[in-house]
Tab-separated table of C-alpha atoms and ligand atoms in Angstrom:
chain	number	residue	atom	x	y	z
A	1	SER	CA	-1.665	9.054	24.580
A	2	ASP	CA	-3.730	11.921	22.546
A	3	VAL	CA	-4.075	12.094	18.468
A	4	GLY	CA	-6.277	14.971	18.667
A	5	SER	CA	-3.908	16.869	16.925
A	6	GLN	CA	-3.801	14.922	14.196
A	7	LYS	CA	-7.180	13.541	13.511
A	8	GLU	CA	-7.924	16.766	10.776
A	9	ARG	CA	-5.371	16.491	9.219
A	10	VAL	CA	-5.739	15.801	5.506
A	11	VAL	CA	-3.246	14.796	2.501
A	12	THR	CA	-5.035	15.473	-1.167
A	13	GLU	CA	-3.387	13.291	-3.794
A	14	GLU	CA	-3.559	16.343	-5.152
A	15	GLU	CA	-0.371	16.620	-3.370
A	16	TRP	CA	0.749	13.004	-2.935
A	17	LEU	CA	1.328	13.506	-6.765
A	18	GLN	CA	3.762	16.299	-5.754
A	19	LYS	CA	5.924	14.463	-4.069
A	20	TRP	CA	6.276	12.225	-6.259
A	21	GLU	CA	6.937	15.194	-9.399
A	22	MET	CA	8.742	16.750	-6.839
A	23	GLY	CA	10.883	13.358	-5.401
A	24	ASN	CA	10.046	13.775	-1.852
A	25	ILE	CA	9.793	9.676	-1.583
A	26	GLY	CA	11.876	10.466	1.619
A	27	PHE	CA	9.054	6.778	2.746
A	28	HIS	CA	10.554	4.793	-0.055
A	29	LYS	CA	13.258	2.198	0.954
A	30	GLU	CA	15.574	0.903	-2.200
A	31	GLN	CA	17.132	-2.002	0.121
A	32	GLY	CA	13.285	-2.531	1.618
A	33	HIS	CA	11.990	-3.403	4.214
A	34	PRO	CA	13.853	-5.144	6.585
A	35	LEU	CA	10.353	-6.473	8.921
A	36	LEU	CA	9.210	-8.076	5.347
A	37	GLN	CA	12.859	-10.541	5.205
A	38	LYS	CA	11.616	-11.334	9.323
A	39	TYR	CA	8.214	-11.395	8.767
A	40	LEU	CA	7.662	-13.775	5.690
A	41	ASP	CA	7.391	-16.847	7.064
A	42	VAL	CA	4.222	-15.150	9.036
A	43	LEU	CA	3.001	-14.129	5.826
A	44	LEU	CA	2.790	-16.671	4.310
A	45	ASN	CA	3.058	-19.173	6.317
A	46	GLY	CA	4.268	-22.594	4.540
A	47	ARG	CA	2.174	-21.776	1.079
A	48	SER	CA	3.471	-21.104	-1.969
A	49	GLY	CA	2.009	-19.354	-5.548
A	50	LEU	CA	-0.694	-16.074	-3.371
A	51	ARG	CA	-1.271	-13.514	-4.463
A	52	ILE	CA	-0.842	-10.851	-2.355
A	53	PHE	CA	-1.837	-7.569	-2.113
A	54	PHE	CA	0.751	-4.467	-1.732
A	55	PRO	CA	-1.996	-1.405	-0.334
A	56	LEU	CA	-0.441	2.883	-1.082
A	57	CYS	CA	2.115	0.776	-3.240
A	58	GLY	CA	4.201	2.727	-3.939
A	59	LYS	CA	7.227	1.699	-5.362
A	60	ALA	CA	7.714	-0.476	-3.149
A	61	VAL	CA	10.504	-3.091	-3.685
A	62	GLU	CA	9.320	-6.325	-1.696
A	63	MET	CA	6.328	-6.454	-4.839
A	64	LYS	CA	9.639	-7.305	-7.166
A	65	TRP	CA	10.904	-9.441	-4.309
A	66	LEU	CA	7.342	-12.186	-4.104
A	67	ALA	CA	6.675	-12.133	-7.354
A	68	ASP	CA	10.409	-13.699	-7.941
A	69	MET	CA	9.281	-16.110	-5.139
A	70	GLY	CA	6.980	-16.650	-7.346
A	71	HIS	CA	3.892	-15.344	-6.204
A	72	SER	CA	1.039	-13.169	-8.061
A	73	VAL	CA	1.402	-9.274	-6.551
A	74	VAL	CA	-1.293	-6.652	-6.806
A	75	GLY	CA	-0.336	-2.924	-5.478
A	76	VAL	CA	-2.843	0.228	-5.854
A	77	GLU	CA	-0.594	3.685	-5.959
A	78	VAL	CA	-2.483	7.005	-6.991
A	79	SER	CA	0.040	8.016	-8.738
A	80	GLU	CA	1.000	6.430	-12.431
A	81	GLN	CA	4.639	8.600	-11.332
A	82	ALA	CA	5.284	5.610	-9.177
A	83	VAL	CA	3.694	2.862	-11.106
A	84	LYS	CA	6.110	3.599	-14.075
A	85	GLU	CA	8.652	3.958	-12.075
A	86	PHE	CA	9.142	-0.020	-11.303
A	87	PHE	CA	8.688	-1.015	-13.785
A	88	SER	CA	11.752	0.727	-15.286
A	89	GLU	CA	14.179	0.688	-12.412
A	90	HIS	CA	13.290	-3.294	-12.308
A	91	SER	CA	14.172	-3.226	-15.787
A	92	LEU	CA	10.477	-4.413	-15.825
A	93	PRO	CA	8.602	-4.879	-19.442
A	94	TYR	CA	5.402	-4.730	-19.017
A	95	CYS	CA	1.445	-3.276	-20.873
A	96	GLU	CA	-1.202	-0.348	-19.907
A	97	GLU	CA	-4.632	-1.166	-20.270
A	98	PRO	CA	-8.088	0.803	-18.808
A	99	VAL	CA	-9.474	-0.654	-15.963
A	100	PRO	CA	-13.468	-0.734	-17.644
A	101	GLU	CA	-15.482	-1.305	-13.741
A	102	ILE	CA	-13.096	2.771	-13.021
A	103	SER	CA	-13.359	5.298	-14.512
A	104	GLY	CA	-10.359	7.080	-15.356
A	105	ALA	CA	-8.255	3.596	-13.514
A	106	LYS	CA	-5.184	2.292	-15.049
A	107	MET	CA	-4.278	-1.299	-14.598
A	108	PHE	CA	-0.293	-1.516	-15.541
A	109	GLN	CA	0.773	-5.202	-15.601
A	110	SER	CA	3.936	-6.743	-16.463
A	111	THR	CA	4.588	-8.616	-19.176
A	112	SER	CA	5.257	-11.912	-17.643
A	113	GLY	CA	1.778	-11.481	-15.386
A	114	ASN	CA	2.250	-12.393	-11.787
A	115	ILE	CA	2.551	-7.655	-11.154
A	116	SER	CA	-0.401	-5.767	-11.902
A	117	LEU	CA	-0.632	-2.372	-9.643
A	118	TYR	CA	-3.440	-0.001	-10.452
A	119	CYS	CA	-3.360	3.235	-10.708
A	120	CYS	CA	-6.468	4.937	-9.020
A	121	SER	CA	-7.386	5.670	-5.076
A	122	ILE	CA	-7.700	2.350	-3.445
A	123	TYR	CA	-11.277	3.707	-2.627
A	124	ASP	CA	-12.695	2.471	-6.553
A	125	LEU	CA	-10.816	-0.834	-5.735
A	126	SER	CA	-13.800	-3.625	-4.676
A	127	SER	CA	-13.348	-7.545	-4.518
A	128	SER	CA	-15.252	-8.328	-7.935
A	129	ILE	CA	-13.098	-5.861	-9.216
A	130	VAL	CA	-9.613	-7.780	-7.813
A	131	GLY	CA	-10.655	-10.538	-6.689
A	132	LYS	CA	-8.974	-11.830	-3.125
A	133	PHE	CA	-6.327	-12.009	-1.266
A	134	ASP	CA	-3.975	-14.804	0.474
A	135	GLY	CA	-1.960	-11.986	1.698
A	136	VAL	CA	-1.834	-8.361	2.522
A	137	TRP	CA	1.659	-6.577	2.889
A	138	ASP	CA	0.696	-2.728	4.643
A	139	ARG	CA	2.844	-0.362	5.253
A	140	GLY	CA	3.211	3.219	4.955
A	141	ALA	CA	-1.075	2.668	3.855
A	142	LEU	CA	-2.816	2.394	6.817
A	143	VAL	CA	-0.325	4.741	8.564
A	144	ALA	CA	-0.157	7.184	4.863
A	145	VAL	CA	-4.323	7.205	5.067
A	146	ASN	CA	-5.513	10.153	6.173
A	147	PRO	CA	-7.315	9.767	9.714
A	148	ARG	CA	-10.672	10.419	8.825
A	149	ASP	CA	-10.526	7.556	5.916
A	150	ARG	CA	-9.825	4.970	8.433
A	151	GLN	CA	-11.919	2.710	8.678
A	152	ARG	CA	-13.148	2.817	5.602
A	153	TYR	CA	-9.676	2.186	4.340
A	154	ALA	CA	-9.800	-0.930	7.061
A	155	SER	CA	-13.840	-2.435	6.290
A	156	LEU	CA	-12.577	-1.858	2.755
A	157	MET	CA	-8.771	-4.209	3.294
A	158	ILE	CA	-11.334	-6.787	5.649
A	159	ASN	CA	-13.171	-7.759	2.346
A	160	LEU	CA	-10.394	-8.291	-0.117
A	161	VAL	CA	-8.547	-11.036	2.084
A	162	GLU	CA	-10.245	-14.493	2.210
A	163	LYS	CA	-10.379	-16.501	5.466
A	164	ASN	CA	-7.139	-17.986	5.989
A	165	SER	CA	-5.202	-15.361	5.010
A	166	SER	CA	-2.302	-13.308	6.426
A	167	TYR	CA	-2.092	-9.054	6.819
A	168	LEU	CA	1.324	-7.533	7.772
A	169	LEU	CA	0.784	-4.322	8.734
A	170	VAL	CA	4.329	-2.060	10.572
A	171	THR	CA	3.427	1.066	11.474
A	172	VAL	CA	4.919	4.078	13.572
A	173	SER	CA	5.396	4.976	16.941
A	174	TYR	CA	5.772	8.510	18.682
A	175	ASP	CA	4.593	11.869	19.977
A	176	PRO	CA	1.149	13.065	17.188
A	177	ASN	CA	1.816	16.596	18.828
A	178	LYS	CA	5.737	16.680	17.013
A	179	HIS	CA	5.609	15.895	13.875
A	180	LYS	CA	1.732	16.483	12.007
A	181	GLY	CA	2.478	13.174	9.686
A	182	PRO	CA	2.243	10.939	7.284
A	183	PRO	CA	3.049	8.962	8.739
A	184	PHE	CA	0.572	9.202	10.931
A	185	TYR	CA	0.666	7.202	14.506
A	186	VAL	CA	-2.317	4.736	15.042
A	187	PRO	CA	-2.263	3.713	18.304
A	188	GLU	CA	-2.563	-0.114	18.960
A	189	SER	CA	-5.483	0.121	20.531
A	190	GLU	CA	-7.314	1.817	17.353
A	191	ILE	CA	-5.598	-1.562	15.264
A	192	LYS	CA	-7.697	-2.823	17.342
A	193	SER	CA	-10.860	-1.402	16.180
A	194	LEU	CA	-10.399	-0.882	13.625
A	195	PHE	CA	-9.388	-4.837	12.765
A	196	GLY	CA	-11.352	-6.787	15.129
B	201	SAH	N1	4.007	1.971	0.503
B	201	SAH	C1	4.633	2.290	0.055
B	201	SAH	C2	4.461	3.681	-0.232
B	201	SAH	C3	4.423	4.763	1.672
B	201	SAH	S1	3.788	6.384	1.021
B	201	SAH	C4	6.300	1.929	0.488
B	201	SAH	O1	6.534	1.564	1.294
B	201	SAH	O2	7.939	2.523	-0.470
B	201	SAH	C5	1.912	6.075	0.486
B	201	SAH	C6	1.632	6.070	-1.445
B	201	SAH	O3	0.097	6.114	-1.242
B	201	SAH	C7	1.971	6.966	-1.712
B	201	SAH	O4	2.731	6.602	-3.090
B	201	SAH	C8	1.266	8.244	-2.602
B	201	SAH	O5	0.984	8.484	-3.900
B	201	SAH	C9	0.081	6.728	-2.007
B	201	SAH	N2	-1.948	6.900	-1.807
B	201	SAH	C10	-2.186	8.131	-1.073
B	201	SAH	N3	-2.095	8.188	-1.739
B	201	SAH	C11	-3.361	6.771	-2.215
B	201	SAH	C12	-5.196	6.269	-2.279
B	201	SAH	N4	-5.989	6.765	-1.754
B	201	SAH	N5	-5.179	4.944	-3.260
B	201	SAH	C13	-3.900	5.142	-3.715
B	201	SAH	N6	-2.334	5.306	-3.771
B	201	SAH	C14	-2.395	6.265	-2.995
């Protein structure tokens, strides 16, 4: 397939913030994603009390699901509005604190302590700041990353996971000449070369 038409496309952080302000968030699924339900066993693999990472998390309701199952959830999202909407829409009390290692970043944590959302760019994170994860739910994340940043994104994600982790990745398949993205079309061959 010809993905050349999307290769150069860049969506800035400012544009993402605007989407949230304007309510252009067609990607948000109020009922959660059916594929997480379908593949939950693959993610958990019989384990409990996992640390699960949500890259580019938006206000994904699946974060609440997994926290309610007893897992510890960490997300990262540039839009503070999205993060605040997540907590308010689930009536979860939270506190807010600066992240000493990242200038300008804030961490929003549920009072119960099991959901921590970093408000900054994912590229500001490292395992020394957030630790390593047993599971990843990547939906609307790799496919939302600018095509030129994919390699950097994948290398970071590989760094953020433990050896025995599970990574659920949702992609979309369509003709990239007919839609400019995001979500971008990431061919399976590219996913294989990014993640090995
Ligand atoms: N995963 C979520 C949101 C998908 S849309 C879901 O399934 O609903 C992609 C999200 O990534 C947007 O909310 C956008 O604000 C955020 N985003 C874009 N670039 C980012 C970056 N570099 N770091 C962190 N978040 C980012």
